[in-house]
Short mmCIF file of C-alpha atoms and ligand atoms in Angstrom, two decimals:
data_model
loop_
_atom_site.label_atom_id
_atom_site.label_comp_id
_atom_site.label_asym_id
_atom_site.label_seq_id
_atom_site.Cartn_x
_atom_site.Cartn_y
_atom_site.Cartn_z
CA MET D 1 21.23 0.79 24.54
CA LEU D 2 19.26 -2.38 23.87
CA GLN D 3 18.56 -2.60 27.59
CA SER D 4 16.81 0.77 27.45
CA LEU D 5 14.32 -0.30 24.79
CA PRO D 6 10.75 -0.26 26.12
CA LYS D 7 9.42 -3.64 27.23
CA GLN D 8 7.19 -5.31 24.65
CA PHE D 9 4.09 -4.93 26.84
CA PHE D 10 1.89 -7.10 24.67
CA ALA D 11 4.24 -10.08 24.70
CA ALA D 12 3.00 -10.78 28.25
CA LEU D 13 -0.62 -10.63 27.06
CA VAL D 14 0.05 -13.09 24.25
CA GLY D 15 1.72 -15.40 26.80
CA ARG D 16 -1.24 -15.32 29.20
CA ALA D 17 -3.75 -15.98 26.43
CA ALA D 18 -1.63 -18.92 25.21
CA LEU D 19 -1.52 -20.34 28.74
CA ALA D 20 -5.30 -20.18 29.04
CA SER D 21 -5.69 -21.93 25.67
CA ALA D 22 -3.12 -24.57 26.61
CA ALA D 23 -5.14 -25.22 29.78
CA GLY D 24 -8.01 -26.24 27.50
CA HIS D 25 -10.13 -23.05 27.65
CA ASP D 26 -11.94 -21.73 24.61
CA VAL D 27 -10.23 -18.34 24.54
CA ILE D 28 -11.58 -15.50 22.36
CA ASN D 29 -8.54 -13.43 21.53
CA LEU D 30 -9.51 -9.83 20.80
CA GLY D 31 -6.26 -8.47 22.19
CA GLN D 32 -4.19 -8.26 19.05
CA GLY D 33 -4.27 -6.38 15.77
CA ASN D 34 -3.61 -9.21 13.35
CA PRO D 35 -6.09 -9.32 10.43
CA ASP D 36 -7.87 -12.68 10.57
CA MET D 37 -8.78 -13.02 6.89
CA PRO D 38 -6.44 -14.32 4.17
CA THR D 39 -4.82 -12.21 1.47
CA PRO D 40 -7.11 -12.03 -1.60
CA ASP D 41 -6.45 -14.77 -4.17
CA HIS D 42 -5.44 -12.51 -7.05
CA ILE D 43 -2.61 -11.06 -4.93
CA VAL D 44 -1.38 -14.51 -3.85
CA GLU D 45 -1.51 -15.64 -7.48
CA ALA D 46 0.54 -12.62 -8.56
CA LEU D 47 3.18 -13.62 -6.01
CA GLN D 48 3.16 -17.23 -7.19
CA ALA D 49 3.69 -16.25 -10.81
CA ALA D 50 6.37 -13.70 -9.95
CA ALA D 51 8.19 -16.18 -7.70
CA ALA D 52 8.59 -18.47 -10.73
CA ASN D 53 10.15 -15.69 -12.78
CA PRO D 54 13.98 -15.92 -12.69
CA LEU D 55 14.20 -12.12 -12.98
CA ASN D 56 13.00 -12.04 -9.39
CA HIS D 57 15.68 -14.47 -8.28
CA LYS D 58 18.31 -11.76 -8.69
CA TYR D 59 18.93 -8.74 -6.48
CA PRO D 60 16.18 -6.17 -7.08
CA PRO D 61 17.17 -2.50 -7.54
CA PHE D 62 18.34 -0.95 -4.26
CA ARG D 63 15.36 1.37 -3.89
CA GLY D 64 12.76 -1.04 -5.22
CA HIS D 65 11.24 -1.57 -8.64
CA SER D 66 9.99 1.51 -10.50
CA TYR D 67 6.75 -0.29 -11.36
CA LEU D 68 5.89 -0.51 -7.66
CA LYS D 69 6.63 3.18 -7.03
CA GLU D 70 4.49 4.02 -10.06
CA ALA D 71 1.70 1.80 -8.72
CA VAL D 72 1.91 3.69 -5.40
CA ALA D 73 1.64 7.03 -7.19
CA GLY D 74 -1.32 5.74 -9.22
CA PHE D 75 -2.98 4.50 -6.03
CA TYR D 76 -2.58 7.85 -4.24
CA GLU D 77 -3.93 9.77 -7.19
CA ARG D 78 -6.90 7.42 -7.57
CA GLU D 79 -7.76 7.16 -3.85
CA TYR D 80 -6.87 10.64 -2.59
CA GLY D 81 -6.29 12.90 -5.59
CA VAL D 82 -2.70 13.33 -4.39
CA VAL D 83 -0.05 13.55 -7.10
CA LEU D 84 3.34 11.99 -6.29
CA GLU D 85 6.61 11.78 -8.19
CA PRO D 86 7.36 8.05 -8.00
CA GLU D 87 11.17 8.30 -7.84
CA ARG D 88 11.40 11.26 -5.44
CA GLU D 89 8.33 11.01 -3.28
CA VAL D 90 7.92 7.27 -2.66
CA ALA D 91 10.13 4.95 -0.57
CA ILE D 92 9.42 1.22 -0.40
CA LEU D 93 9.50 -0.19 3.15
CA PHE D 94 9.69 -3.59 4.82
CA GLY D 95 6.37 -3.01 6.54
CA GLY D 96 5.18 0.12 8.26
CA LYS D 97 6.84 -0.78 11.55
CA THR D 98 10.29 -0.69 9.95
CA GLY D 99 9.64 2.71 8.39
CA LEU D 100 8.35 4.15 11.67
CA VAL D 101 11.54 3.11 13.46
CA GLU D 102 13.82 4.12 10.56
CA VAL D 103 12.43 7.62 10.12
CA VAL D 104 13.46 8.55 13.65
CA GLN D 105 17.03 7.35 12.97
CA CYS D 106 17.02 9.51 9.82
CA LEU D 107 15.78 12.72 11.41
CA LEU D 108 16.73 12.84 15.08
CA ASN D 109 20.02 13.16 16.93
CA PRO D 110 20.46 12.11 20.55
CA GLY D 111 18.58 14.53 22.81
CA ASP D 112 16.23 15.78 20.08
CA THR D 113 12.52 15.84 20.87
CA ALA D 114 9.73 13.88 19.21
CA LEU D 115 6.03 14.42 19.89
CA VAL D 116 4.04 11.21 20.24
CA PRO D 117 0.36 10.53 20.81
CA ASP D 118 -0.58 9.02 24.19
CA PRO D 119 -2.19 6.52 23.97
CA GLY D 120 -0.32 5.40 20.88
CA TYR D 121 1.30 2.58 18.97
CA PRO D 122 4.31 1.47 21.03
CA ASP D 123 6.74 1.19 18.11
CA TYR D 124 7.03 5.00 18.01
CA TRP D 125 8.73 4.76 21.39
CA SER D 126 11.14 2.08 20.15
CA GLY D 127 12.48 4.23 17.30
CA ILE D 128 12.83 7.23 19.58
CA GLU D 129 14.72 5.21 22.18
CA LEU D 130 17.05 3.72 19.54
CA ALA D 131 17.90 7.26 18.39
CA ARG D 132 18.44 8.29 22.03
CA ALA D 133 15.92 11.05 21.43
CA VAL D 134 13.43 12.42 23.91
CA MET D 135 9.69 11.81 23.83
CA GLU D 136 7.04 14.41 24.61
CA ARG D 137 3.60 12.88 24.92
CA MET D 138 0.50 14.49 23.44
CA PRO D 139 -2.57 13.33 25.39
CA LEU D 140 -5.46 11.98 23.32
CA THR D 141 -8.63 12.36 25.36
CA ALA D 142 -12.29 11.72 24.72
CA ALA D 143 -12.94 15.41 25.33
CA ASN D 144 -10.77 16.27 22.28
CA GLY D 145 -12.10 13.50 20.04
CA PHE D 146 -8.74 11.75 20.63
CA LEU D 147 -6.94 14.43 18.59
CA PRO D 148 -3.93 16.21 20.15
CA ASP D 149 -4.53 19.74 21.35
CA TYR D 150 -1.55 21.69 20.00
CA GLY D 151 -2.39 24.64 22.24
CA SER D 152 -1.66 22.59 25.33
CA ILE D 153 1.81 21.36 24.32
CA ARG D 154 4.48 22.90 26.54
CA PRO D 155 6.04 25.80 24.57
CA GLU D 156 9.60 24.51 25.29
CA ALA D 157 8.64 21.08 23.92
CA ALA D 158 6.96 22.58 20.83
CA ALA D 159 10.06 24.67 20.17
CA ALA D 160 12.41 21.71 20.66
CA ALA D 161 10.36 19.17 18.66
CA LYS D 162 11.72 18.03 15.30
CA LEU D 163 9.33 15.21 14.60
CA MET D 164 5.74 14.33 15.41
CA PHE D 165 3.92 11.03 15.04
CA LEU D 166 0.22 11.01 14.24
CA ASN D 167 -1.99 8.04 13.41
CA TYR D 168 -5.55 8.27 12.02
CA PRO D 169 -7.67 6.18 11.89
CA ASN D 170 -6.18 5.74 15.30
CA ASN D 171 -4.82 2.71 17.06
CA PRO D 172 -5.95 2.25 19.83
CA THR D 173 -8.86 4.73 20.04
CA GLY D 174 -10.55 4.18 16.66
CA ALA D 175 -10.78 7.98 16.18
CA VAL D 176 -10.55 9.55 12.73
CA ALA D 177 -8.97 12.89 11.80
CA THR D 178 -10.83 15.86 10.38
CA GLU D 179 -9.73 18.24 7.62
CA GLU D 180 -9.60 21.02 10.18
CA PHE D 181 -7.31 19.04 12.46
CA PHE D 182 -4.91 18.26 9.61
CA ARG D 183 -4.92 21.95 8.59
CA LYS D 184 -4.01 22.88 12.17
CA THR D 185 -1.29 20.22 12.08
CA VAL D 186 0.34 21.72 8.97
CA GLN D 187 0.20 25.16 10.59
CA PHE D 188 1.71 23.94 13.87
CA ALA D 189 4.41 21.94 12.05
CA GLU D 190 5.36 24.92 9.87
CA GLU D 191 5.47 27.25 12.83
CA HIS D 192 7.82 25.00 14.80
CA GLY D 193 9.81 23.33 12.01
CA ILE D 194 8.47 19.87 12.83
CA CYS D 195 8.39 16.92 10.43
CA VAL D 196 5.02 15.18 10.66
CA VAL D 197 5.01 11.42 10.22
CA HIS D 198 1.44 10.33 9.67
CA ASP D 199 1.04 6.61 10.25
CA PHE D 200 -1.82 5.70 7.91
CA ALA D 201 -1.92 1.99 8.81
CA TYR D 202 -5.74 1.88 8.94
CA ALA D 203 -6.21 4.09 5.88
CA ALA D 204 -8.78 1.85 4.25
CA ILE D 205 -10.90 1.21 7.30
CA GLY D 206 -13.47 3.99 7.72
CA TYR D 207 -17.10 3.35 8.65
CA GLU D 208 -20.50 4.57 7.52
CA GLY D 209 -19.19 5.20 4.03
CA ARG D 210 -16.50 7.68 5.09
CA GLN D 211 -13.05 7.25 3.58
CA PRO D 212 -10.37 8.31 6.09
CA LEU D 213 -8.37 11.37 5.02
CA SER D 214 -4.78 11.20 3.85
CA TYR D 215 -2.58 13.80 5.54
CA LEU D 216 -1.18 14.57 2.09
CA GLN D 217 -4.59 15.88 1.00
CA THR D 218 -4.00 18.88 3.26
CA PRO D 219 -2.49 21.94 1.55
CA GLY D 220 1.17 22.26 2.57
CA ALA D 221 1.39 18.73 4.01
CA LYS D 222 4.12 17.62 1.63
CA ASP D 223 6.29 20.51 2.84
CA THR D 224 5.92 19.35 6.40
CA GLY D 225 6.01 15.60 6.37
CA ILE D 226 5.37 12.12 5.13
CA GLU D 227 2.73 9.46 5.38
CA ILE D 228 3.47 5.78 5.97
CA TYR D 229 1.04 3.38 4.30
CA THR D 230 1.14 -0.35 4.88
CA LEU D 231 -0.54 -3.07 2.85
CA SER D 232 -0.93 -5.14 6.04
CA LYS D 233 -4.47 -4.11 6.88
CA THR D 234 -5.91 -2.84 3.59
CA TYR D 235 -5.16 -6.12 1.81
CA ASN D 236 -4.73 -8.55 4.75
CA MET D 237 -1.00 -8.77 4.02
CA ALA D 238 0.46 -8.40 7.52
CA GLY D 239 2.85 -11.30 7.05
CA TRP D 240 4.18 -10.06 3.73
CA ARG D 241 6.02 -7.07 5.20
CA VAL D 242 5.38 -4.45 2.58
CA ALA D 243 4.61 -0.78 3.00
CA PHE D 244 5.73 2.57 1.63
CA ALA D 245 6.40 6.13 2.71
CA VAL D 246 5.16 9.03 0.59
CA GLY D 247 5.55 12.78 0.78
CA ASN D 248 8.39 15.20 1.44
CA PRO D 249 11.21 14.38 -1.01
CA SER D 250 14.00 15.18 1.43
CA VAL D 251 12.59 12.82 4.11
CA ILE D 252 12.00 10.16 1.44
CA GLU D 253 15.61 10.56 0.29
CA SER D 254 16.83 10.10 3.89
CA LEU D 255 14.82 6.89 4.26
CA ASN D 256 16.15 5.57 0.96
CA LEU D 257 19.69 6.49 1.91
CA LEU D 258 19.48 4.66 5.24
CA GLN D 259 17.93 1.66 3.51
CA ASP D 260 20.72 1.64 0.87
CA HIS D 261 22.97 0.61 3.74
CA MET D 262 20.65 -1.98 5.23
CA TYR D 263 18.75 -3.76 2.46
CA VAL D 264 18.61 -4.41 -1.26
CA SER D 265 14.86 -3.80 -1.25
CA LEU D 266 12.14 -6.46 -0.98
CA PHE D 267 11.91 -9.78 -2.81
CA GLY D 268 10.83 -8.88 -6.36
CA ALA D 269 7.84 -11.21 -6.22
CA VAL D 270 6.52 -9.40 -3.14
CA GLN D 271 6.92 -6.11 -4.98
CA LYS D 272 4.98 -7.51 -7.93
CA ALA D 273 2.20 -8.73 -5.66
CA ALA D 274 2.09 -5.36 -3.88
CA ALA D 275 1.76 -3.54 -7.22
CA THR D 276 -1.06 -5.94 -8.13
CA ALA D 277 -2.81 -5.21 -4.84
CA LEU D 278 -2.60 -1.42 -5.34
CA SER D 279 -3.55 -1.36 -9.02
CA GLY D 280 -5.92 -4.33 -9.27
CA PRO D 281 -9.59 -4.66 -8.36
CA GLN D 282 -10.48 -3.10 -5.00
CA THR D 283 -13.66 -5.05 -4.27
CA CYS D 284 -11.65 -7.09 -1.74
CA VAL D 285 -11.01 -3.88 0.23
CA GLN D 286 -14.68 -2.91 0.22
CA GLU D 287 -15.61 -6.40 1.41
CA ASN D 288 -13.03 -6.24 4.15
CA VAL D 289 -14.33 -2.91 5.44
CA ALA D 290 -17.95 -4.11 5.28
CA ARG D 291 -16.93 -7.16 7.31
CA TYR D 292 -15.28 -5.04 10.01
CA GLU D 293 -18.28 -2.71 10.07
CA ALA D 294 -20.71 -5.62 10.60
CA ARG D 295 -18.50 -6.87 13.44
CA ARG D 296 -18.28 -3.38 14.93
CA ASN D 297 -22.06 -3.11 14.95
CA ILE D 298 -22.49 -6.50 16.63
CA LEU D 299 -19.93 -5.72 19.33
CA ILE D 300 -20.97 -2.14 20.05
CA GLY D 301 -24.70 -2.90 19.77
CA GLY D 302 -24.33 -5.93 22.04
CA LEU D 303 -22.32 -4.09 24.67
CA ARG D 304 -24.74 -1.16 24.70
CA GLU D 305 -27.58 -3.58 25.33
CA LEU D 306 -25.76 -4.64 28.48
CA GLY D 307 -25.83 -1.03 29.64
CA TRP D 308 -22.13 -0.43 28.91
CA LYS D 309 -21.74 3.13 27.59
CA VAL D 310 -19.38 2.64 24.64
CA GLU D 311 -18.62 4.67 21.52
CA ALA D 312 -18.44 3.09 18.08
CA PRO D 313 -15.07 3.64 16.36
CA GLY D 314 -15.10 5.88 13.26
CA GLY D 315 -12.25 3.87 11.72
CA SER D 316 -9.56 1.20 12.32
CA PHE D 317 -10.52 -2.27 13.48
CA PHE D 318 -10.45 -1.43 17.18
CA ALA D 319 -13.05 -0.42 19.74
CA TRP D 320 -11.81 1.64 22.69
CA LEU D 321 -13.97 0.89 25.69
CA PRO D 322 -14.01 2.70 29.04
CA VAL D 323 -13.54 0.25 31.92
CA PRO D 324 -16.30 0.02 34.54
CA GLU D 325 -15.95 1.81 37.91
CA GLY D 326 -13.56 0.22 40.32
CA TYR D 327 -11.21 -1.34 37.75
CA THR D 328 -7.94 -0.33 36.16
CA SER D 329 -7.35 -1.22 32.54
CA GLN D 330 -5.14 -4.09 33.66
CA SER D 331 -7.45 -5.44 36.37
CA PHE D 332 -10.40 -5.30 33.98
CA ALA D 333 -8.47 -7.08 31.21
CA ASP D 334 -7.47 -9.69 33.81
CA LEU D 335 -11.10 -10.12 34.86
CA LEU D 336 -12.22 -10.65 31.27
CA LEU D 337 -9.48 -13.21 30.68
CA ASP D 338 -9.99 -15.07 33.96
CA GLU D 339 -13.78 -15.05 34.10
CA ALA D 340 -14.89 -14.82 30.46
CA LYS D 341 -11.80 -16.16 28.64
CA VAL D 342 -11.90 -13.06 26.48
CA VAL D 343 -8.58 -11.36 25.77
CA VAL D 344 -8.54 -7.58 25.41
CA ALA D 345 -5.57 -5.18 25.51
CA PRO D 346 -5.32 -3.01 28.64
CA GLY D 347 -5.11 0.66 27.67
CA ILE D 348 -2.12 1.30 29.91
CA GLY D 349 0.02 -0.64 27.42
CA PHE D 350 -0.44 2.28 24.98
CA GLY D 351 0.61 4.98 27.45
CA ALA D 352 -0.53 6.63 30.67
CA TYR D 353 -3.53 8.25 28.95
CA GLY D 354 -4.67 4.80 27.90
CA GLU D 355 -5.51 4.07 31.54
CA GLY D 356 -9.24 3.65 32.05
CA TYR D 357 -9.77 1.88 28.72
CA VAL D 358 -9.37 -1.49 27.08
CA ARG D 359 -8.88 -2.05 23.37
CA VAL D 360 -10.94 -4.69 21.61
CA GLY D 361 -9.93 -5.87 18.13
CA LEU D 362 -12.58 -6.66 15.53
CA VAL D 363 -10.39 -9.46 14.25
CA SER D 364 -12.71 -12.39 15.01
CA SER D 365 -15.89 -13.52 13.30
CA GLU D 366 -19.31 -12.05 14.09
CA ASP D 367 -20.16 -15.28 15.93
CA ARG D 368 -17.11 -15.07 18.14
CA LEU D 369 -17.76 -11.40 18.90
CA ALA D 370 -21.37 -12.21 19.78
CA GLU D 371 -20.09 -15.02 22.00
CA ALA D 372 -17.68 -12.58 23.69
CA VAL D 373 -20.60 -10.21 24.38
CA LYS D 374 -22.60 -13.11 25.82
CA ARG D 375 -19.76 -14.10 28.13
CA ILE D 376 -19.32 -10.49 29.27
CA ALA D 377 -23.08 -10.30 29.88
CA GLY D 378 -22.65 -13.31 32.19
CA LEU D 379 -20.36 -11.24 34.43
CA LYS D 380 -23.29 -8.92 35.20
CA LEU D 381 -21.07 -5.87 35.42
CA PHE D 382 -23.50 -3.25 34.22
CA VAL D 383 -26.74 -3.97 36.12
C1 LIG R 401 -0.84 2.05 14.28
C2 LIG R 401 -0.01 1.05 13.55
N1 LIG R 401 1.01 1.47 12.83
C3 LIG R 401 1.79 0.62 12.15
C4 LIG R 401 1.57 -0.73 12.19
C5 LIG R 401 2.55 -1.60 11.48
O1 LIG R 401 2.08 -2.36 10.47
P1 LIG R 401 3.07 -3.17 9.56
O2 LIG R 401 4.43 -3.18 10.19
O3 LIG R 401 2.48 -4.52 9.46
O4 LIG R 401 3.10 -2.46 8.27
C6 LIG R 401 0.52 -1.23 12.94
C7 LIG R 401 0.30 -2.68 13.04
O5 LIG R 401 -0.36 -3.21 13.86
C8 LIG R 401 -0.29 -0.32 13.64
O6 LIG R 401 -1.31 -0.73 14.39
#
C-alpha cells in the first residue's frame, strides 16, 4: 500500500531550489507555504514556563487537556459566534495534516468515494489512498470563483460520496468562500449523506478587512461535518504541530477514538502554549495579516505593472497566477528558477486543474518580493 501513496511532488521542487542555492545563487523561494515569521513571544514564553512544570512531564490525558478544549470553544465563540461543547465537539490534533489524513481512516472503507477539490492540497489524496478509498475531483475554475459547482458533479459520484474536502481561504488559489456557497454545501451534503471536512488552515488570513467565514457559521453545518483549524498559520506555529477539529460530535468521537490508539495527546506544554495563543491578545494575528496584505499588494501591483494580468487573492498567503502563453505550469516554474532564481510552485502539483497556473507564496519580505518582481521584469515576458 505504501507504494501506492502519491509522490510528494514538492519534494522535487525543494531539491531543485536547494541545488541552485548550493551553486551559489541568491534564490528567492516563494514555492513553499512555511510562515517566515517567528511565533509571538508570549506564546513561546507560555511554552517555556509550562515546560518547567513537572505536571507536564507526565502523560497528559488521552484526549488532551480540558483547558485547551475550553480555550478552543472560547475562541470559536469569540471569533465566529459558534458555540461548541468542549468535550464532545472538539478534538485536539497533531497539526492539521494529521487530522486530514486521520478523518479519512475514520469515515471511509476501501472503495468508498471522497470528493476533493482540484487543484487542492495534496495531503487529501494521501489519506484517501491510505484508506484505499476512491477520489472524485471537483474542478475549481476561475469561472466559478474557484468554488466547486455541485451541479456538475457526476450523479453516480454524488450518490456514492461519503466525504468531501473543502478548503477556504483556499490553497492554492487564494479564493474565499461565500455564505451562499456554504449554504449550498450544507444542502448538497444533507441531500447525499456526505460528511464535509472543511480545512480552515488559512482561517485568519483574509484581506481588505474581511474575516474568512467558518463553515460552522452556516445553519446545519454541524449536522453535516467538521472544520479543521491549525495554529500553524494564524500564530506562526507550523513547527509546533498543534491543531484541532470542531463540529459534528460523532465525527469528533471517531477522531478521538482513533487517536486513543495512536497517541496520548500532545506534550502538555504545547497544549498550554496553544491555549495561550487562542485566549491571549490577538494583536499578533492582526499584524501578521497586515504584513501578508502589504506583501500581496507589492507582488500583485508589481506584476500588474509588467502587464501580467493577475488577480489578487482574497485570503490565504498565496497568489495564483496564470502562466503566460506558450508555457505549462512546470516549464514556466522552470524558467523562473533557471533565469530569475525565483522558486514558485507549478500548478500541476495540485491536480490537473492546476495546470496553467503557478502558486506564489507571500512568505518572504516585501523587499524580496519586490526583488522577485524586478527579476521577472528582466525576463521581458509581457511586452
Ligand atoms: C490547505 C492546508 N491544509 C492543511 C495544512 C496543514 O497544516 P498543519 O499540518 O501545519 O496544521 C496546510 C499547510 O500547509 C495547508 O496548506
